[in-house]
Amino acid sequence: DAGITQSPRHKVTETGTPVTLRCHQTENHRYMYWYRQDPGHGLRLIHYSYGVKDTDKGEVSDGYSVSRSKTEDFLLTLESATSSQTSVYFCAISEGRKNTGELFFGEGSRLTVL
Amino acid sequence: DAKTTQPNSMESNEEEPVHLPCNHSTISGTDYIHWYRQLPSQGPEYVIHGLTSNVNNRMASLAIAEDRKSSTLILHRATLRDAAVYYCILIGGGTSYGKLTFGQGTILTVHP
């Protein structure tokens, strides 16, 4: 299994509080991604990173920010959580940008915003 | 990005073959066809991918139509552990995975 660890795995918070989810990899892969998964929507890309300090927006980036100060860590921050951000969040990594490779996913982080 | 269409759900019996279809009529010449699956309470898992020719690996086979407008994921002998949501996605030539979006997929139920 690819070495991807997400933390926390479960979190309950209140509207308006900041939340940070962490993705840690031991594979030294260049590309890292954050997705959210909601019923009826499949997985949707929030942000991704193509290197240290290099990030870009995905399909549903509003309300989220990311940071990558080290190759192995990719942080997803909700500055002020809202109930619409209740979801399961998945981190993924890939070795390169070529479409012939695999995406490796973490186990997911379930976030509930009350 | 090119879109894919999959049935919402399919059912199979254990130890029987399963054919999961995917339509991608707007596929471009450089798009690769990828399949992932997601077991309950887990992250998605890579299954197989291909461009034009049929592909086989230890998990499954991928049959690609000659005009590439459709493909079929084949599980040769379904097991209860194959019950999952299966996603068919297209990834364009040179496209970063960052542009990738998974659709709703096909829920596969396997009966004992």
Tab-separated table of C-alpha atoms in Angstrom:
chain	number	residue	atom	x	y	z
A	1	ASP	CA	0.000	0.000	0.000
A	2	ALA	CA	1.117	3.539	-0.779
A	3	GLY	CA	2.262	5.401	2.320
A	4	ILE	CA	-0.447	8.013	2.728
A	5	THR	CA	-1.745	9.062	6.102
A	6	GLN	CA	-4.599	11.466	6.703
A	7	SER	CA	-5.300	13.137	10.019
A	8	PRO	CA	-7.599	13.493	11.729
A	9	ARG	CA	-9.713	10.618	10.414
A	10	HIS	CA	-12.831	11.996	12.056
A	11	LYS	CA	-13.642	15.474	13.248
A	12	VAL	CA	-16.737	17.248	14.481
A	13	THR	CA	-16.604	21.006	14.668
A	14	GLU	CA	-18.872	24.015	14.835
A	15	THR	CA	-19.720	26.522	12.147
A	16	GLY	CA	-17.226	29.336	11.969
A	17	THR	CA	-14.255	27.492	13.444
A	18	PRO	CA	-11.049	26.893	11.498
A	19	VAL	CA	-10.165	23.331	10.546
A	20	THR	CA	-6.961	21.889	9.128
A	21	LEU	CA	-6.674	18.452	7.605
A	22	ARG	CA	-3.263	16.957	7.084
A	23	CYS	CA	-2.057	14.572	4.402
A	24	HIS	CA	1.334	12.949	4.904
A	25	GLN	CA	3.091	10.744	2.346
A	26	THR	CA	6.231	8.649	2.543
A	27	GLU	CA	6.490	7.980	-1.226
A	28	ASN	CA	8.256	11.209	-2.182
A	29	HIS	CA	5.671	11.748	-4.945
A	30	ARG	CA	5.591	15.168	-6.506
A	31	TYR	CA	1.824	15.552	-6.942
A	32	MET	CA	-0.694	15.713	-4.114
A	33	TYR	CA	-4.435	16.339	-4.241
A	34	TRP	CA	-7.399	17.017	-2.013
A	35	TYR	CA	-10.842	15.736	-3.023
A	36	ARG	CA	-14.179	15.848	-1.297
A	37	GLN	CA	-16.825	13.183	-1.693
A	38	ASP	CA	-20.511	13.842	-1.257
A	39	PRO	CA	-23.551	11.685	-2.075
A	40	GLY	CA	-24.597	12.178	-5.681
A	41	HIS	CA	-21.423	14.051	-6.642
A	42	GLY	CA	-18.683	11.442	-6.772
A	43	LEU	CA	-15.260	12.868	-5.955
A	44	ARG	CA	-14.556	16.499	-6.725
A	45	LEU	CA	-11.131	18.094	-6.748
A	46	ILE	CA	-10.585	20.930	-4.268
A	47	HIS	CA	-6.904	21.839	-4.708
A	48	TYR	CA	-3.774	20.118	-5.865
A	49	SER	CA	-0.037	20.621	-5.609
A	50	TYR	CA	2.653	19.941	-8.172
A	51	GLY	CA	5.591	20.673	-5.901
A	52	VAL	CA	6.656	22.411	-2.716
A	53	LYS	CA	4.859	25.745	-2.529
A	54	ASP	CA	3.237	25.092	-5.927
A	55	THR	CA	-0.521	24.688	-5.760
A	56	ASP	CA	-3.544	25.230	-7.968
A	57	LYS	CA	-7.309	25.300	-7.622
A	58	GLY	CA	-9.644	22.501	-8.507
A	59	GLU	CA	-13.331	22.370	-9.241
A	60	VAL	CA	-14.613	23.294	-5.751
A	61	SER	CA	-11.912	25.449	-4.182
A	62	ASP	CA	-14.078	28.208	-2.658
A	63	GLY	CA	-13.786	28.244	1.140
A	64	TYR	CA	-10.597	26.163	1.145
A	65	SER	CA	-6.905	26.944	1.160
A	66	VAL	CA	-3.894	24.666	0.992
A	67	SER	CA	-0.235	24.748	1.809
A	68	ARG	CA	2.706	22.560	1.004
A	69	SER	CA	5.935	23.534	2.735
A	70	LYS	CA	7.464	20.063	2.490
A	71	THR	CA	7.245	17.355	-0.143
A	72	GLU	CA	5.613	14.948	2.285
A	73	ASP	CA	2.888	17.176	3.737
A	74	PHE	CA	-0.147	18.785	2.102
A	75	LEU	CA	-2.491	20.707	4.375
A	76	LEU	CA	-6.103	21.595	3.644
A	77	THR	CA	-7.538	24.463	5.679
A	78	LEU	CA	-11.098	25.596	6.108
A	79	GLU	CA	-10.686	29.114	7.456
A	80	SER	CA	-14.257	29.297	8.745
A	81	ALA	CA	-16.088	25.999	8.447
A	82	THR	CA	-19.667	25.917	7.174
A	83	SER	CA	-22.237	23.139	7.226
A	84	SER	CA	-21.884	22.780	3.440
A	85	GLN	CA	-18.323	21.620	4.036
A	86	THR	CA	-19.514	18.551	5.910
A	87	SER	CA	-18.039	15.811	3.764
A	88	VAL	CA	-15.493	13.054	3.474
A	89	TYR	CA	-12.133	14.395	2.345
A	90	PHE	CA	-9.609	12.283	0.476
A	91	CYS	CA	-5.978	13.020	-0.139
A	92	ALA	CA	-4.284	11.457	-3.153
A	93	ILE	CA	-0.774	11.358	-4.557
A	94	SER	CA	0.783	10.596	-7.910
A	95	GLU	CA	4.351	10.179	-9.011
A	96	GLY	CA	4.064	12.325	-12.089
A	97	ARG	CA	1.630	14.261	-14.175
A	98	LYS	CA	1.420	11.733	-16.969
A	99	ASN	CA	-1.937	10.117	-17.453
A	100	THR	CA	-0.462	6.668	-17.585
A	101	GLY	CA	0.174	6.459	-13.887
A	102	GLU	CA	-1.860	5.679	-10.829
A	103	LEU	CA	-3.459	7.870	-8.238
A	104	PHE	CA	-3.026	6.552	-4.717
A	105	PHE	CA	-5.646	7.585	-2.178
A	106	GLY	CA	-5.637	7.905	1.579
A	107	GLU	CA	-8.281	6.433	3.857
A	108	GLY	CA	-10.279	9.643	4.084
A	109	SER	CA	-11.158	12.194	6.764
A	110	ARG	CA	-14.782	12.551	7.756
A	111	LEU	CA	-15.625	16.120	8.742
A	112	THR	CA	-18.910	17.138	10.315
A	113	VAL	CA	-19.676	20.831	10.714
A	114	LEU	CA	-22.556	21.514	13.100
B	1	ASP	CA	-13.016	17.530	-20.197
B	2	ALA	CA	-14.571	14.530	-21.873
B	3	LYS	CA	-17.361	12.971	-19.841
B	4	THR	CA	-18.240	9.366	-19.156
B	5	THR	CA	-21.597	7.699	-18.649
B	6	GLN	CA	-22.035	4.624	-16.489
B	7	PRO	CA	-25.075	2.741	-15.215
B	8	ASN	CA	-25.952	3.695	-11.660
B	9	SER	CA	-25.913	0.116	-10.430
B	10	MET	CA	-25.339	-3.482	-11.464
B	11	GLU	CA	-25.699	-6.836	-9.779
B	12	SER	CA	-23.828	-10.079	-10.119
B	13	ASN	CA	-23.548	-13.465	-8.499
B	14	GLU	CA	-20.379	-14.654	-6.854
B	15	GLU	CA	-17.909	-16.448	-9.151
B	16	GLU	CA	-19.632	-15.185	-12.288
B	17	PRO	CA	-18.066	-12.718	-14.724
B	18	VAL	CA	-19.090	-9.081	-14.520
B	19	HIS	CA	-19.037	-6.620	-17.389
B	20	LEU	CA	-19.172	-2.980	-16.353
B	21	PRO	CA	-19.830	-0.653	-19.297
B	22	CYS	CA	-18.726	2.921	-19.771
B	23	ASN	CA	-19.650	5.270	-22.601
B	24	HIS	CA	-17.333	8.087	-23.565
B	25	SER	CA	-18.507	9.285	-26.950
B	26	THR	CA	-16.556	12.577	-26.739
B	27	ILE	CA	-13.212	10.946	-26.023
B	28	SER	CA	-10.261	12.548	-27.772
B	29	GLY	CA	-7.375	10.748	-29.375
B	30	THR	CA	-5.024	11.320	-26.454
B	31	ASP	CA	-7.423	10.438	-23.637
B	32	TYR	CA	-6.564	7.427	-21.530
B	33	ILE	CA	-9.400	5.390	-20.034
B	34	HIS	CA	-8.910	4.725	-16.336
B	35	TRP	CA	-10.923	2.655	-13.899
B	36	TYR	CA	-10.925	3.020	-10.154
B	37	ARG	CA	-13.046	1.344	-7.533
B	38	GLN	CA	-14.034	2.313	-4.038
B	39	LEU	CA	-14.897	-0.161	-1.331
B	40	PRO	CA	-17.117	0.980	1.533
B	41	SER	CA	-15.387	3.371	3.931
B	42	GLN	CA	-12.150	3.362	1.924
B	43	GLY	CA	-10.427	5.599	-0.555
B	44	PRO	CA	-10.585	4.822	-4.271
B	45	GLU	CA	-8.233	2.169	-5.596
B	46	TYR	CA	-6.676	1.980	-9.049
B	47	VAL	CA	-7.928	-0.939	-11.142
B	48	ILE	CA	-6.687	-0.620	-14.716
B	49	HIS	CA	-6.173	1.798	-17.580
B	50	GLY	CA	-5.695	1.712	-21.334
B	51	LEU	CA	-5.530	3.770	-24.506
B	52	THR	CA	-6.544	1.688	-27.526
B	53	SER	CA	-5.717	-1.959	-27.001
B	54	ASN	CA	-7.367	-4.296	-24.546
B	55	VAL	CA	-5.510	-4.585	-21.273
B	56	ASN	CA	-5.244	-7.275	-18.632
B	57	ASN	CA	-3.861	-7.261	-15.129
B	58	ARG	CA	-4.282	-9.319	-11.993
B	59	MET	CA	-7.437	-7.488	-10.991
B	60	ALA	CA	-9.397	-7.166	-14.228
B	61	SER	CA	-9.468	-6.763	-17.987
B	62	LEU	CA	-10.317	-3.674	-19.962
B	63	ALA	CA	-11.959	-4.042	-23.349
B	64	ILE	CA	-11.911	-0.901	-25.477
B	65	ALA	CA	-14.171	-0.509	-28.479
B	66	GLU	CA	-12.491	-0.016	-31.818
B	67	ASP	CA	-13.839	3.545	-32.109
B	68	ARG	CA	-12.924	4.133	-28.425
B	69	LYS	CA	-16.348	5.579	-27.687
B	70	SER	CA	-17.007	2.923	-25.098
B	71	SER	CA	-15.157	0.491	-22.889
B	72	THR	CA	-15.952	-2.394	-20.571
B	73	LEU	CA	-14.302	-3.392	-17.346
B	74	ILE	CA	-14.386	-7.150	-16.949
B	75	LEU	CA	-14.105	-8.917	-13.622
B	76	HIS	CA	-13.622	-12.534	-14.613
B	77	ARG	CA	-14.934	-14.123	-11.425
B	78	ALA	CA	-16.690	-11.779	-9.061
B	79	THR	CA	-16.114	-12.203	-5.364
B	80	LEU	CA	-17.888	-10.581	-2.448
B	81	ARG	CA	-14.833	-8.357	-2.031
B	82	ASP	CA	-15.478	-6.885	-5.479
B	83	ALA	CA	-18.639	-5.184	-4.242
B	84	ALA	CA	-17.750	-1.523	-4.650
B	85	VAL	CA	-18.405	1.635	-6.636
B	86	TYR	CA	-16.554	1.529	-9.949
B	87	TYR	CA	-15.497	4.754	-11.629
B	88	CYS	CA	-14.623	5.131	-15.292
B	89	ILE	CA	-12.682	8.327	-16.004
B	90	LEU	CA	-10.817	9.870	-18.910
B	91	ILE	CA	-7.486	11.555	-18.526
B	92	GLY	CA	-6.235	13.609	-21.436
B	93	GLY	CA	-2.815	13.484	-22.911
B	94	GLY	CA	-0.452	15.590	-20.878
B	95	THR	CA	-3.208	16.507	-18.453
B	96	SER	CA	-2.257	16.757	-14.864
B	97	TYR	CA	-4.257	14.631	-12.529
B	98	GLY	CA	-5.228	17.931	-10.993
B	99	LYS	CA	-7.859	18.373	-13.686
B	100	LEU	CA	-9.467	15.082	-12.822
B	101	THR	CA	-13.044	14.707	-11.641
B	102	PHE	CA	-14.721	11.462	-10.759
B	103	GLY	CA	-18.377	10.983	-11.702
B	104	GLN	CA	-20.944	9.016	-9.738
B	105	GLY	CA	-19.766	5.594	-10.881
B	106	THR	CA	-21.513	2.217	-10.898
B	107	ILE	CA	-22.458	0.515	-7.654
B	108	LEU	CA	-21.699	-3.184	-8.050
B	109	THR	CA	-23.548	-5.596	-5.782
B	110	VAL	CA	-22.291	-9.176	-5.611
B	111	HIS	CA	-24.674	-11.850	-4.334
B	112	PRO	CA	-23.390	-15.004	-2.591
